mmCIF file of C-alpha atoms in Angstrom:
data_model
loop_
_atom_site.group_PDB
_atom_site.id
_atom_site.type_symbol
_atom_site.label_atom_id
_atom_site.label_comp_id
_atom_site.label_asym_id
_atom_site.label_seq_id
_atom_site.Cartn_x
_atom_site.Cartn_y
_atom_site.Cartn_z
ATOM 1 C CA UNK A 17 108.496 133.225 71.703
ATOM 2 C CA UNK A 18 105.950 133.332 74.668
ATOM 3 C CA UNK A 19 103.231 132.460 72.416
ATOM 4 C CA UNK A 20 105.118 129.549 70.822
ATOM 5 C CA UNK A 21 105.391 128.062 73.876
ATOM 6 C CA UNK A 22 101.891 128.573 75.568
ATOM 7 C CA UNK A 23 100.919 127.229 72.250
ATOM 8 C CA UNK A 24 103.214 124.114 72.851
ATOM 9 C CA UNK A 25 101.239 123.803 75.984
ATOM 10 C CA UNK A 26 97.853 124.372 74.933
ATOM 11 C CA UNK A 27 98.193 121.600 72.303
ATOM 12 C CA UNK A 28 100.137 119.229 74.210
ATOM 13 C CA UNK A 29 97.341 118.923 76.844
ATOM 14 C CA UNK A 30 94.823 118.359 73.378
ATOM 15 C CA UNK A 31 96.994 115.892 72.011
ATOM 16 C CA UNK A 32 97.619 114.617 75.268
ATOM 17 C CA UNK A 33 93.426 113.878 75.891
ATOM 18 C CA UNK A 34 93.361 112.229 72.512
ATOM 19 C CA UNK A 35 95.858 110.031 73.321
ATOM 20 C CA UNK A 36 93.994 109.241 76.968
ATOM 21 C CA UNK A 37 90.656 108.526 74.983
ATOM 22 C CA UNK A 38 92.443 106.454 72.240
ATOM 23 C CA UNK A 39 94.231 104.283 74.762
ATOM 24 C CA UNK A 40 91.110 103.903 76.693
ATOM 25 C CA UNK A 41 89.607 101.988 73.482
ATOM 26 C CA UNK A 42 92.574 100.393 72.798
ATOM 27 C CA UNK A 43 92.214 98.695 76.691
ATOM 28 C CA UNK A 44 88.502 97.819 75.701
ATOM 29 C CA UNK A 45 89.354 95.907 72.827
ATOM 30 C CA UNK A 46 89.719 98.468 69.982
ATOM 31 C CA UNK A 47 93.316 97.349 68.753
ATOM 32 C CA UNK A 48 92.307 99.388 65.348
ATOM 33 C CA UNK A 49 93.250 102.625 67.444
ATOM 34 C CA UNK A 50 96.468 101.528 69.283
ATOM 35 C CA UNK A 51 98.755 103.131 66.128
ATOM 36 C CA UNK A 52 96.475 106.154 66.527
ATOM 37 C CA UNK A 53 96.792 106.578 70.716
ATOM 38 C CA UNK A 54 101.018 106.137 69.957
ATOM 39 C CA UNK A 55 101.191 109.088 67.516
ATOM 40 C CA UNK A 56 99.396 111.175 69.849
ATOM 41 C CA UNK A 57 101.629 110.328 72.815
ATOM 42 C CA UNK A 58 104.060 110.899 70.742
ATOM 43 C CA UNK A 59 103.151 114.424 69.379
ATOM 44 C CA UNK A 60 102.693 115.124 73.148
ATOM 45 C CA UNK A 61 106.141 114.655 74.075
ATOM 46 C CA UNK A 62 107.495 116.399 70.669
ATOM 47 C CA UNK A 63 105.299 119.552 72.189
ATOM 48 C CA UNK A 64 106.447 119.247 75.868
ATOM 49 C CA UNK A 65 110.100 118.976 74.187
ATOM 50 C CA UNK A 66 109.545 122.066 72.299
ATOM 51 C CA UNK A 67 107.680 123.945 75.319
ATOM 52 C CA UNK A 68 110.911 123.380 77.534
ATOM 53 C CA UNK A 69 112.929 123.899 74.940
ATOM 54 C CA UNK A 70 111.590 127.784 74.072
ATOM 55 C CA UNK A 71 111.705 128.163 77.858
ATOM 56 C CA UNK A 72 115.500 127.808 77.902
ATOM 57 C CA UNK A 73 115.839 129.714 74.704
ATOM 58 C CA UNK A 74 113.866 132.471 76.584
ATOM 59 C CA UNK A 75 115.930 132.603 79.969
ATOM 60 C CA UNK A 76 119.068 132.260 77.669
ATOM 61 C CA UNK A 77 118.201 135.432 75.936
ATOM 62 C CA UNK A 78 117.195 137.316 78.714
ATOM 63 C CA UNK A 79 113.736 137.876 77.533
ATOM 64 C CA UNK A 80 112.407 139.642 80.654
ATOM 65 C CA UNK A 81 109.487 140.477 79.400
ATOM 66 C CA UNK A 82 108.595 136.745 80.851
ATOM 67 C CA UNK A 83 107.562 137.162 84.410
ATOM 68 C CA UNK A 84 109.189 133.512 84.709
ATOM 69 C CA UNK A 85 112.738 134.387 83.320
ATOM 70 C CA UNK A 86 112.095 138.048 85.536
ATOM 71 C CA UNK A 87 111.961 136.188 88.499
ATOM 72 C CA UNK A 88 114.288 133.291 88.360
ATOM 73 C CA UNK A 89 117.430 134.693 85.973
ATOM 74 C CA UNK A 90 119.785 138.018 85.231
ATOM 75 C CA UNK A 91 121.909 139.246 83.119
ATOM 76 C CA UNK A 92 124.863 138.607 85.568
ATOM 77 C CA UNK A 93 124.806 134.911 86.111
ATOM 78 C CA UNK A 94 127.008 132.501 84.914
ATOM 79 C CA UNK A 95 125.766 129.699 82.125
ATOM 80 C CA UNK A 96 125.206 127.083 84.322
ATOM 81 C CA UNK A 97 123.051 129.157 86.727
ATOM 82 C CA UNK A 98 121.245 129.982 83.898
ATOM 83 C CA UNK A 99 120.520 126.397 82.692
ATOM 84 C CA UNK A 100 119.701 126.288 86.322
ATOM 85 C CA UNK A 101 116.806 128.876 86.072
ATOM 86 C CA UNK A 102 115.290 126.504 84.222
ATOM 87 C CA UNK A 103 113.988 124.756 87.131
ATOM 88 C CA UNK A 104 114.172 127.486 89.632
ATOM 89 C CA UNK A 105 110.630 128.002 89.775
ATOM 90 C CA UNK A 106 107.724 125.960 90.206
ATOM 91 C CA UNK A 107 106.159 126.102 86.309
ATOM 92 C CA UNK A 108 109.717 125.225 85.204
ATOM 93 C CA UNK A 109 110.346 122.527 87.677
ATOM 94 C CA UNK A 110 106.324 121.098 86.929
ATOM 95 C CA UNK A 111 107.175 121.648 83.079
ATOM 96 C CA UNK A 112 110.681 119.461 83.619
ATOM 97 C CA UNK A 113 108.643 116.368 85.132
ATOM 98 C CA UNK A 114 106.409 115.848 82.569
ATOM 99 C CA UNK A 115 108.986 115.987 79.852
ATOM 100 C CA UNK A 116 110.409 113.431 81.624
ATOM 101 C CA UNK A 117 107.755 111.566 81.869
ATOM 102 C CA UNK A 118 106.460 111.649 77.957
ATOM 103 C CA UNK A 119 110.307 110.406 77.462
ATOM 104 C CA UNK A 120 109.753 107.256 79.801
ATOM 105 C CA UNK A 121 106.236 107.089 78.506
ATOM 106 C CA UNK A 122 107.688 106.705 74.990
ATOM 107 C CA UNK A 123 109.950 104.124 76.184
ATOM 108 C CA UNK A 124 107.243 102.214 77.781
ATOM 109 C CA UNK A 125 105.318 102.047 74.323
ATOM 110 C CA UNK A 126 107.948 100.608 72.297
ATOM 111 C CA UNK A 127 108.593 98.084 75.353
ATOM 112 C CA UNK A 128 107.729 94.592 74.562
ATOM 113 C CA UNK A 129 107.686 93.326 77.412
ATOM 114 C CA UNK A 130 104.930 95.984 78.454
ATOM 115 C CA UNK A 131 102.845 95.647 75.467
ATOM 116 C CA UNK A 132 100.486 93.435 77.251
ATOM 117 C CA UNK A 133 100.190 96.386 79.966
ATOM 118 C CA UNK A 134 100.132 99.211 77.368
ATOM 119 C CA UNK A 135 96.749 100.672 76.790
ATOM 120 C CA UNK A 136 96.612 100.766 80.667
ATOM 121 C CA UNK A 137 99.719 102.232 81.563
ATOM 122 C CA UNK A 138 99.661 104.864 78.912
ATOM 123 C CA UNK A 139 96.492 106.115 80.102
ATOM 124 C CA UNK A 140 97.516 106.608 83.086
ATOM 125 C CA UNK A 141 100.779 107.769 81.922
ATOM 126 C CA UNK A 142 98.917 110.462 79.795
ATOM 127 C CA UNK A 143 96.547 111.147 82.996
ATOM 128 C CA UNK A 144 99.032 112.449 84.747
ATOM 129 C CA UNK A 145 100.582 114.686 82.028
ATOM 130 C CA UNK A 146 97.369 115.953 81.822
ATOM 131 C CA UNK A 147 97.044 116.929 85.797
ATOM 132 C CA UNK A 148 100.158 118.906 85.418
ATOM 133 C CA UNK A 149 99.019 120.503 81.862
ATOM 134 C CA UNK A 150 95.862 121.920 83.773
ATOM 135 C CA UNK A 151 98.522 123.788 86.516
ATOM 136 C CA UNK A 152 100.708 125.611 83.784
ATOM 137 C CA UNK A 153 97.295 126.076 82.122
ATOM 138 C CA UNK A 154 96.266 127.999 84.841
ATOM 139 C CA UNK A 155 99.939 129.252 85.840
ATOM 140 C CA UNK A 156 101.931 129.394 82.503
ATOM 141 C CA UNK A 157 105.636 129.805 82.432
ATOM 142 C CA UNK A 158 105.089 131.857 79.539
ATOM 143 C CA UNK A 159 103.003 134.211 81.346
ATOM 144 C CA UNK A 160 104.219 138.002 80.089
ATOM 145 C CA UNK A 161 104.668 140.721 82.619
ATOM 146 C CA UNK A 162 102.590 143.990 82.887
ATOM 147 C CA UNK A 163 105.713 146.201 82.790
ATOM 148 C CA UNK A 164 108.402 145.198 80.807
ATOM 149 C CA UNK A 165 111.878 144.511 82.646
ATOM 150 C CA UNK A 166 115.742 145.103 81.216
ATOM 151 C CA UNK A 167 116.988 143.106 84.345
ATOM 152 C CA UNK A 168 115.806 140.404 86.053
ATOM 153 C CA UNK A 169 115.727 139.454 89.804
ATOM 154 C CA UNK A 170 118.110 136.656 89.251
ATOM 155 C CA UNK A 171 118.368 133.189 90.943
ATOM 156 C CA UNK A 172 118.046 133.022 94.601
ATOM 157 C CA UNK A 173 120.834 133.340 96.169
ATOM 158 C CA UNK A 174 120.703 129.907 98.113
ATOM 159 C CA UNK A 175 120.091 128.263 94.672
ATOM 160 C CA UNK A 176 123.388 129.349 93.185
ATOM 161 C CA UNK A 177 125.257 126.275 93.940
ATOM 162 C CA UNK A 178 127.214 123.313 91.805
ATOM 163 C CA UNK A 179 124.439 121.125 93.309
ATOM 164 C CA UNK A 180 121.907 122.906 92.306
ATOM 165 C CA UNK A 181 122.579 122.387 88.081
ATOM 166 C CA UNK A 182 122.610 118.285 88.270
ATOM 167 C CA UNK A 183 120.349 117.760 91.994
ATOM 168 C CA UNK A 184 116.766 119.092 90.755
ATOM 169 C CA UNK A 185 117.290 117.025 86.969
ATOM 170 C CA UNK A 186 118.301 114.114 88.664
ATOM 171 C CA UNK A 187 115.517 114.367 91.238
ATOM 172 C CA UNK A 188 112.825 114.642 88.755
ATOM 173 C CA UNK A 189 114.193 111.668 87.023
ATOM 174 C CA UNK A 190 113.396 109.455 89.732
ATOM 175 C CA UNK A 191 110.033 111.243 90.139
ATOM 176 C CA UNK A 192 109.553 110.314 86.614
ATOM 177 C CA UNK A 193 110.476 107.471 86.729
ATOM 178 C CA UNK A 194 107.907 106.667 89.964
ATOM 179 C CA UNK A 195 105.064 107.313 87.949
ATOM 180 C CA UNK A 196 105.814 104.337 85.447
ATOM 181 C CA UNK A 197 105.405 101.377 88.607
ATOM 182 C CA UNK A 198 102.754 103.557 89.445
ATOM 183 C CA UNK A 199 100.357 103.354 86.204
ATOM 184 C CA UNK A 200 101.606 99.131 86.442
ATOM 185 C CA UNK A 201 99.868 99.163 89.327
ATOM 186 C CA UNK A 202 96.750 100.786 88.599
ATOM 187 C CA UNK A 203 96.122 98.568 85.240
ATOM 188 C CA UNK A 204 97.190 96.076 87.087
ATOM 189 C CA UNK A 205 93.920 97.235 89.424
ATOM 190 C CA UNK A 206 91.693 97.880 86.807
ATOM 191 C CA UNK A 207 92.235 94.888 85.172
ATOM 192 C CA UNK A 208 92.268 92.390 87.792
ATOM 193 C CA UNK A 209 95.584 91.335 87.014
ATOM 194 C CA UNK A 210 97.191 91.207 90.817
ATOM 195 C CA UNK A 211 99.991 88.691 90.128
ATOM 196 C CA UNK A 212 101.045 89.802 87.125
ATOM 197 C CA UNK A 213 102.391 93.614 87.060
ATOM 198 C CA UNK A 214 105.334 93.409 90.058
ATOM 199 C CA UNK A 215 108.004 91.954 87.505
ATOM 200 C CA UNK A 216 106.993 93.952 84.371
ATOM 201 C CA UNK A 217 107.321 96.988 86.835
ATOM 202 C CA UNK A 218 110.373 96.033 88.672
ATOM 203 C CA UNK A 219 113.066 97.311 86.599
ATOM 204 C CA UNK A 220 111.227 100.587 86.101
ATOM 205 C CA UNK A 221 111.142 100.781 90.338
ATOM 206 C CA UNK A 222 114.140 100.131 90.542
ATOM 207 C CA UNK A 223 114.971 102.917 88.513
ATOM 208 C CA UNK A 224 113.011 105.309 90.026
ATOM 209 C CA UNK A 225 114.642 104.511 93.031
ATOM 210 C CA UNK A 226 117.982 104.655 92.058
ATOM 211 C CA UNK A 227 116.967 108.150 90.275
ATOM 212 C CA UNK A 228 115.663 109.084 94.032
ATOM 213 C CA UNK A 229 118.692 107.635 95.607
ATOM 214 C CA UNK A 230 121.689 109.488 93.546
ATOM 215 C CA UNK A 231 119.943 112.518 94.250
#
């Protein structure tokens, strides 16, 4: 299951650079390719979904043969805390933003009142995917250990708290959600379009802050 989900990753962050390019000529006129840059984005997020899907399946099995589940679950914790392990580390936690992300990004496309801001924001959208595709490129979740475990080291102690199975989601929700005003305002930027990008972006800040707030 390792494999599937390095693959997951390792295709993602093509399909992901497709997209980027496709958007790119999309913003420079090329409306021919704007079908062709949403398919991509979307077969991004489908392989993110999948990635952090076969990560749970993984830490839910006990696979400890995955330095990631070795380090961050056991046998002995509870569901919950297990869920939890999910985003006990720092590939899990990186993996968990841009999931969240692609799903905000995939809002954002089907937006109409963003249309006019679409090849733009997507790039930069799929720009940032890509930044944190490099990291679990170089520092994959999936990453097997040299010696094979039957136990792992389990969550860290100062982890295993209520808090700690809705806080880190919720968090990364409003760190999703940041990057959306974000990409408004670099199009915005790029495109000399100063006056026009604060109220298409609004609701989407004031989501990410509300994300930021709760938790």
């Amino acid at each position: 299951m390792g494999a599937i989900g390095n693959y997951c990753i390792f295709a993602a962050t093509g399909t992901s650079l497709i997209s980027a390019i496709m958007y790119v000529l999309v913003w420079r006129g090329r409306e021919d390719f704007r079908n062709l840059a949403r398919t991509f984005f979307t077969l991004t997020s489908v392989l993110l979904g999948g990635a952090l899907l076969t990560l749970l399946y993984l830490i839910l099995t006990h696979d400890f043969r995955i330095a990631y589940v070795f380090s961050y679950s056991s046998t002995d914790l509870p569901l919950w805390y297990l869920i939890a392990s999910l985003w006990g580390g720092q590939e899990g936690t990186f993996l968990l933003w841009i999931v969240f992300v692609s799903v905000l990004g995939l809002v954002l496309m089907t937006s109409p009142k963003g249309r006019s801001f679409e090849a733009g924001n997507l790039f930069f959208v799929n720009l940032f995917i890509i930044s944190i595709l490099f990291i679990l490129l170089k520092k994959s979740p999936f990453e097997y250990l040299p010696v094979w475990r039957t136990e792992g080291q389990g969550l860290n102690p100062l982890l295993q708290n209520y808090w700690m199975t809705i806080h880190p989601p919720i968090m990364f929700v409003g760190f999703a959600g940041a990057v959306i005003p974000a990409a408004f305002a670099m199009t915005a930027l790029v495109s000399r379009r100063y006056s026009e990008w604060a109220e298409s972006a609004r609701k989407w800040t004031l989501f990410a802050w509300a994300g930021l707030g709760i938790s």
